[in-house]
Coordinates of C-alpha atoms in Angstrom, one line a residue:
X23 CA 5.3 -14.0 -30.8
X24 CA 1.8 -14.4 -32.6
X25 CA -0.9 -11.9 -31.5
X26 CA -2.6 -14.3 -29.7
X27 CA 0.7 -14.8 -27.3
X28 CA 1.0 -11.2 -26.9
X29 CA -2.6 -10.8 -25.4
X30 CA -1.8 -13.6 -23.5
X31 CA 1.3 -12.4 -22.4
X32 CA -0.4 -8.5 -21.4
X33 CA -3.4 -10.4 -19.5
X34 CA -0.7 -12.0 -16.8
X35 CA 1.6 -9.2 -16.6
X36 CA -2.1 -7.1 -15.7
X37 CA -3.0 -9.8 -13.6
X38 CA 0.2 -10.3 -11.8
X39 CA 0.4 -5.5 -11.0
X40 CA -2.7 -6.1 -8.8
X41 CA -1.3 -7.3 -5.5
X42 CA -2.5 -10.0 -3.4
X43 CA -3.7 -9.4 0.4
X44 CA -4.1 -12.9 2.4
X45 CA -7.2 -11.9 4.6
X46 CA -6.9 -14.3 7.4
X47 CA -3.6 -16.3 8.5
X48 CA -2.3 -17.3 11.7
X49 CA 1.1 -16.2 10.9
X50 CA 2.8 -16.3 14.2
X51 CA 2.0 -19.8 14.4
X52 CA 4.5 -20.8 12.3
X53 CA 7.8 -21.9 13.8
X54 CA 10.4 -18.4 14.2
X55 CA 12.5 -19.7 11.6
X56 CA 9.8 -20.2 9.2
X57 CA 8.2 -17.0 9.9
X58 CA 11.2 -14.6 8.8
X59 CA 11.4 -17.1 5.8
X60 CA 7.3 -16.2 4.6
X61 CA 7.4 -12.8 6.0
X62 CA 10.6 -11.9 3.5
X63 CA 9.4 -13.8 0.5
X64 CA 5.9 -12.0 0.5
X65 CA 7.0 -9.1 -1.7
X66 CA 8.7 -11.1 -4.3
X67 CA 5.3 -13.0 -4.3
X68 CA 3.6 -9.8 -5.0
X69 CA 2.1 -10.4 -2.0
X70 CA 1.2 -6.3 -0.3
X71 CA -0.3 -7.3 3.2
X72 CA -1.7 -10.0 5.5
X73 CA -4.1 -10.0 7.8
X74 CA -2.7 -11.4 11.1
X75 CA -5.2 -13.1 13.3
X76 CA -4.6 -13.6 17.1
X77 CA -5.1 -17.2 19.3
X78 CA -5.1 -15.4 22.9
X79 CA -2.9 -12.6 24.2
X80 CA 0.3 -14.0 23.7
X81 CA -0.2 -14.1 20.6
X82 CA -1.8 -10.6 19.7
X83 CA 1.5 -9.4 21.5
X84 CA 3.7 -11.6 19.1
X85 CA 1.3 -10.7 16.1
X86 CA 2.0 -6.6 17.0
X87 CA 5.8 -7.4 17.4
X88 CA 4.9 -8.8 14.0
X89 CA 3.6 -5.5 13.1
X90 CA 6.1 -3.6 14.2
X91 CA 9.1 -5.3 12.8
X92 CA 7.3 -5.6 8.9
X93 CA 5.5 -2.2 8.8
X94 CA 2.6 -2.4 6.4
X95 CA 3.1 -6.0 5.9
X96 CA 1.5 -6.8 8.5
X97 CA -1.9 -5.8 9.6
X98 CA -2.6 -7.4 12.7
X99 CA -5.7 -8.4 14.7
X100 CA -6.2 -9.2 18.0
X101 CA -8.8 -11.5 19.9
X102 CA -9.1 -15.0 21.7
X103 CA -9.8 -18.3 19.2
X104 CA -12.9 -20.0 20.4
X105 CA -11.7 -23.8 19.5
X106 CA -9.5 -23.4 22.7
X107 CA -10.7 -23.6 26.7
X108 CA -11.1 -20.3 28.0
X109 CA -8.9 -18.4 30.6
X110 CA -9.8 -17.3 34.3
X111 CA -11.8 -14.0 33.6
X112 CA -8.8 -12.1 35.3
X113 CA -7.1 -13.2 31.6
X114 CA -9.7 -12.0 29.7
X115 CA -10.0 -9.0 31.6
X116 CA -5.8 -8.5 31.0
X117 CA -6.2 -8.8 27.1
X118 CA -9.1 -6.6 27.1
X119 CA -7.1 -4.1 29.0
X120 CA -4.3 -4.6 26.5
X121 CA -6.2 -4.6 23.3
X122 CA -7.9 -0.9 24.6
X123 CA -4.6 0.4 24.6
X124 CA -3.2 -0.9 21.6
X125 CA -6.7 -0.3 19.4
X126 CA -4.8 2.1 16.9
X127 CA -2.8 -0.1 16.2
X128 CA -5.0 -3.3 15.2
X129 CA -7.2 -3.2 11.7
X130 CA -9.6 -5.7 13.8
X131 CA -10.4 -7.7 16.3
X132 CA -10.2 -11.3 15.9
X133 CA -10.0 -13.8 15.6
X134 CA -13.2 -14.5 17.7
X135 CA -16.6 -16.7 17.9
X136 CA -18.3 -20.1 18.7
X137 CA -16.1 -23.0 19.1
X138 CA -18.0 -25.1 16.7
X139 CA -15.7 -28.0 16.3
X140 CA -14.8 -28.9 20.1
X141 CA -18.6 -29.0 21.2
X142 CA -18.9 -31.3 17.9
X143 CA -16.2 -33.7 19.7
X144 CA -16.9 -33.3 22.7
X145 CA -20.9 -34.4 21.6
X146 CA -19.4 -37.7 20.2
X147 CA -17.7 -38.3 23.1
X148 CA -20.7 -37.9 25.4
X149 CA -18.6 -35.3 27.0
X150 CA -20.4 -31.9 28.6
X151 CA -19.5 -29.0 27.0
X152 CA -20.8 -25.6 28.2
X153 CA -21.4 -23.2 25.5
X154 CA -22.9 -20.6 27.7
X155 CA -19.3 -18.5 28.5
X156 CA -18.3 -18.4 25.0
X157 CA -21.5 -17.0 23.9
X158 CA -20.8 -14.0 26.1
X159 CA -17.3 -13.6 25.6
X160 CA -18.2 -13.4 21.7
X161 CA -21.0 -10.9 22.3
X162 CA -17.9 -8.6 24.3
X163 CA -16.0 -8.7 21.8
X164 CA -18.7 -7.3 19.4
X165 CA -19.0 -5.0 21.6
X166 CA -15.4 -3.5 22.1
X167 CA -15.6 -4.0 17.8
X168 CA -18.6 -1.8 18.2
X169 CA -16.9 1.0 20.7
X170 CA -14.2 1.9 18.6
X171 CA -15.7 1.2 15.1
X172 CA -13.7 -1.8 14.3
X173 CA -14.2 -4.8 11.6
X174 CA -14.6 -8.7 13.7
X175 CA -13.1 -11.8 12.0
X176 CA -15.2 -14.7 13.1
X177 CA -14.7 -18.0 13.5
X178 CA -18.7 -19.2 12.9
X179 CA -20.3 -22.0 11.1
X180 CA -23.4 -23.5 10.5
X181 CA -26.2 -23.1 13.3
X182 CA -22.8 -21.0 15.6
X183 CA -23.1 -18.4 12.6
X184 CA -26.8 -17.8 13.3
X185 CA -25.9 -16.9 16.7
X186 CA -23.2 -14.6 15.9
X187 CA -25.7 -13.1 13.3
X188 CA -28.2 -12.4 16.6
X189 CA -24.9 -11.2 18.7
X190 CA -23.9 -8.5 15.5
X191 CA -27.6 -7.4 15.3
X192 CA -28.2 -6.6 18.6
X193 CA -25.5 -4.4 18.6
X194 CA -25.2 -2.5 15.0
X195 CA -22.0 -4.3 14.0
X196 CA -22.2 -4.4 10.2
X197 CA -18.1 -4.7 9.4
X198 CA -18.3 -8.6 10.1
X199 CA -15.6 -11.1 8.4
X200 CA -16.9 -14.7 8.6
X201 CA -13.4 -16.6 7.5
X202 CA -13.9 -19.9 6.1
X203 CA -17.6 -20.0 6.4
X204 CA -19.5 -22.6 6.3
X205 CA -23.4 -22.7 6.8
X206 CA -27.1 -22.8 5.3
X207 CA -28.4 -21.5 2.4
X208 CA -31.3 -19.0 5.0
X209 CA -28.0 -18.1 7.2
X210 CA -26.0 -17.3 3.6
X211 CA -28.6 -14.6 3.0
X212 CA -28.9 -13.1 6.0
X213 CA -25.1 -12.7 6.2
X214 CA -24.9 -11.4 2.9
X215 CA -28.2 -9.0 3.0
X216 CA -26.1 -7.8 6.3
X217 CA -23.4 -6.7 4.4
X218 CA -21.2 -9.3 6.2
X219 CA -17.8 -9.8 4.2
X220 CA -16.9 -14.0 3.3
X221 CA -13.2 -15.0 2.1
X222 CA -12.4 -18.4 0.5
X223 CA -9.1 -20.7 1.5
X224 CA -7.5 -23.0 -1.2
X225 CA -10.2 -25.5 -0.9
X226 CA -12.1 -23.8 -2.9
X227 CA -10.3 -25.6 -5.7
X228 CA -11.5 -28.9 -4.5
X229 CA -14.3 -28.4 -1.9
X230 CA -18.1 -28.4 -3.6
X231 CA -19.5 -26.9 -0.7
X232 CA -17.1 -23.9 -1.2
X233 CA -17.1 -23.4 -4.4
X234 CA -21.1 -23.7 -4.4
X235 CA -20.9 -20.8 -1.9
X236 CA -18.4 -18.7 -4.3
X237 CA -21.1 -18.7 -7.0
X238 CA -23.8 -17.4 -4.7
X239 CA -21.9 -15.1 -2.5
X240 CA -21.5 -11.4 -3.7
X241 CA -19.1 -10.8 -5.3
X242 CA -18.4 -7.1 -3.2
X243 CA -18.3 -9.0 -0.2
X244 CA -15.7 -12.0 -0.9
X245 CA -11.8 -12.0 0.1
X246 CA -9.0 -14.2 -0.4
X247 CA -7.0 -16.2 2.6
X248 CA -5.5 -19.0 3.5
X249 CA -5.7 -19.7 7.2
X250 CA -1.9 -20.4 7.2
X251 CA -0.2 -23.0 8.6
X252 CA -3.7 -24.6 8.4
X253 CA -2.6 -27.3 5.2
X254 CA -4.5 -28.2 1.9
X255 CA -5.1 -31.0 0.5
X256 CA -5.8 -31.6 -3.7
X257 CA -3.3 -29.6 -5.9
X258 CA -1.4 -28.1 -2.2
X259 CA -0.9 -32.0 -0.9
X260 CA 2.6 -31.5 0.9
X261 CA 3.1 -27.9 -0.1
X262 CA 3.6 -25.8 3.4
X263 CA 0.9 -22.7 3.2
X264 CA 2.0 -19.1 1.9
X265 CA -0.2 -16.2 1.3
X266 CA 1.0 -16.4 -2.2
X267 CA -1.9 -19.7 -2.2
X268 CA -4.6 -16.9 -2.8
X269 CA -3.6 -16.4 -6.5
X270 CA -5.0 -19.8 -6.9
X271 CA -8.0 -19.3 -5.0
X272 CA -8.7 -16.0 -7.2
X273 CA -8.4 -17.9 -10.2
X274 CA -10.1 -20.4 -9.6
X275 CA -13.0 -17.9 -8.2
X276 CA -12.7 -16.2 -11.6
X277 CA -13.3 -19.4 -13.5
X278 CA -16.1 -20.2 -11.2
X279 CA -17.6 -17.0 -11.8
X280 CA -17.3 -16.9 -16.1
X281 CA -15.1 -13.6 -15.3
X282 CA -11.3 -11.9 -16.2
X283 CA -9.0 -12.9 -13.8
X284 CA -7.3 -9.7 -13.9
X285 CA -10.8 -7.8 -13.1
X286 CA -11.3 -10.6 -9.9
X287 CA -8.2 -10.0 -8.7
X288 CA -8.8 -5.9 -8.8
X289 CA -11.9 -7.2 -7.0
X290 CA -10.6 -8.9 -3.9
X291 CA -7.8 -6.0 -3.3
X292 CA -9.9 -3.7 -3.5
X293 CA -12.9 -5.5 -1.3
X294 CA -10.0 -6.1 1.2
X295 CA -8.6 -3.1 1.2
X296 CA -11.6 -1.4 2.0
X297 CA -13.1 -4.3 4.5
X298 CA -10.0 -3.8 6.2
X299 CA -9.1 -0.1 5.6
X300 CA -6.1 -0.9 4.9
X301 CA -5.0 2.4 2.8
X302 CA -6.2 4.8 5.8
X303 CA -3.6 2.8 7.8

């Protein structure tokens, strides 16, 4: 092996020691079988946590079960997805109650915010669509973030993430993890002057708008996921999503960037790691 190979060779072994964290994935939305498949393959994948978002309370209870089984693995959060209808507020009262007394046990709450996507379709279908009760669910959920000093994964693009900013100011919540974000160049800086943490899904291989946000974003504040089972599309056509995916998406951030992969990676682990306080629990 030329010298050339062998410097090759000790830039992937480096790269491959730093492990991977996927920062967002819906992993109890995977069929059962599947799940035990992913959740066992994750080490061999170098793969040292996930972040495991929650729909409603069904599924925070499935993603703590999660938890439980898979120790360390997985880090769950818990929360009510806005692209959903909402429950009778004796439900949300009943996963509020739950999620105050299982708060040591989540690394955040979420995943939470504006349901950007059904007011879209419900617009082109003339439809009426009242935006008014998700706006204040999201702002109690700041809240209980806020009361026991916990990070919020939102689910807020374009003019929804300018609300959440408003929602997050009023009440002092700096930890805030807009997944898969999407928005303005003015609402781009005033997330990232706020300290507020972005992470970047396979797309960003193929998707301009994404990648246009990786070069501007800073680069303390940007995390890896995949949204799993979400699917991609470009080199990930027909591949079923694994948190293993986020090796790409570093890669490609690094060659985005003009940096070492090996230093990038080191970067999102330890961004995540710290976002999430992940090594204090």
């Amino acid at each position: 092996m030329n010298d050339r190979n062998v410097h090759s060779a000790l830039r992937l072994n480096a790269t491959a020691t730093v492990p991977l964290i996927d920062a967002h994935i819906h992993v109890d939305s995977y069929p059962p079988e599947q799940q035990e498949l992913l959740l066992a393959s994750l080490v061999d994948n170098h793969v040292e946590a996930i972040v495991a978002v929650s729909m409603h309370l069904a599924s925070s209870q499935a993603n703590l079960r999660l938890a439980e089984r898979w120790p360390r693995l997985v880090r769950p959060a818990f929360g009510f997805h806005p692209e959903q209808a909402l429950p009778s507020q004796a439900e949300l009262d009943l996963l509020f109650h739950w999620m105050d007394e299982h708060v040591q046990q989540m690394v955040a709450v979420g995943e939470v915010g504006l349901p950007y996507y059904n007011r879209l379709e419900a617009s082109r279908s003339g439809d009426a669509f009242y935006l008014a009760p998700y706006i204040v669910l999201l702002e109690r959920f700041i809240q209980f973030a806020s009361k026991h000093s916990k990070p919020i994964v939102l689910h807020a693009v374009y003019e929804d993430a300018d609300m959440a900013c408003d929602l997050l100011e009023r009440h002092g919540v700096t930890q805030a993890h807009f997944h898969w974000f999407k928005g303005s160049a003015a609402t781009t800086e005033r997330m990232a002057r706020n300290g507020y943490y972005v992470s970047f899904t396979p797309d960003l291989l193929y998707e301009e708008e994404i990648r246009s946000l990786a070069r501007q974003y800073p680069s303390n504040q940007v995390m890896a996921e995949t949204d799993g089972p979400w699917p991609f599309e470009g080199p990930f056509t027909g591949q079923q999503t694994h948190p293993r995916m986020t090796a790409e998406v570093i890669r490609e951030y690094s060659k985005l960037t003009g940096q070492d992969e090996a230093t990038v990676r080191q970067l999102f682990y330890d961004n995540t790691s710290r976002f999430y306080s992940l090594s204090n629990s």
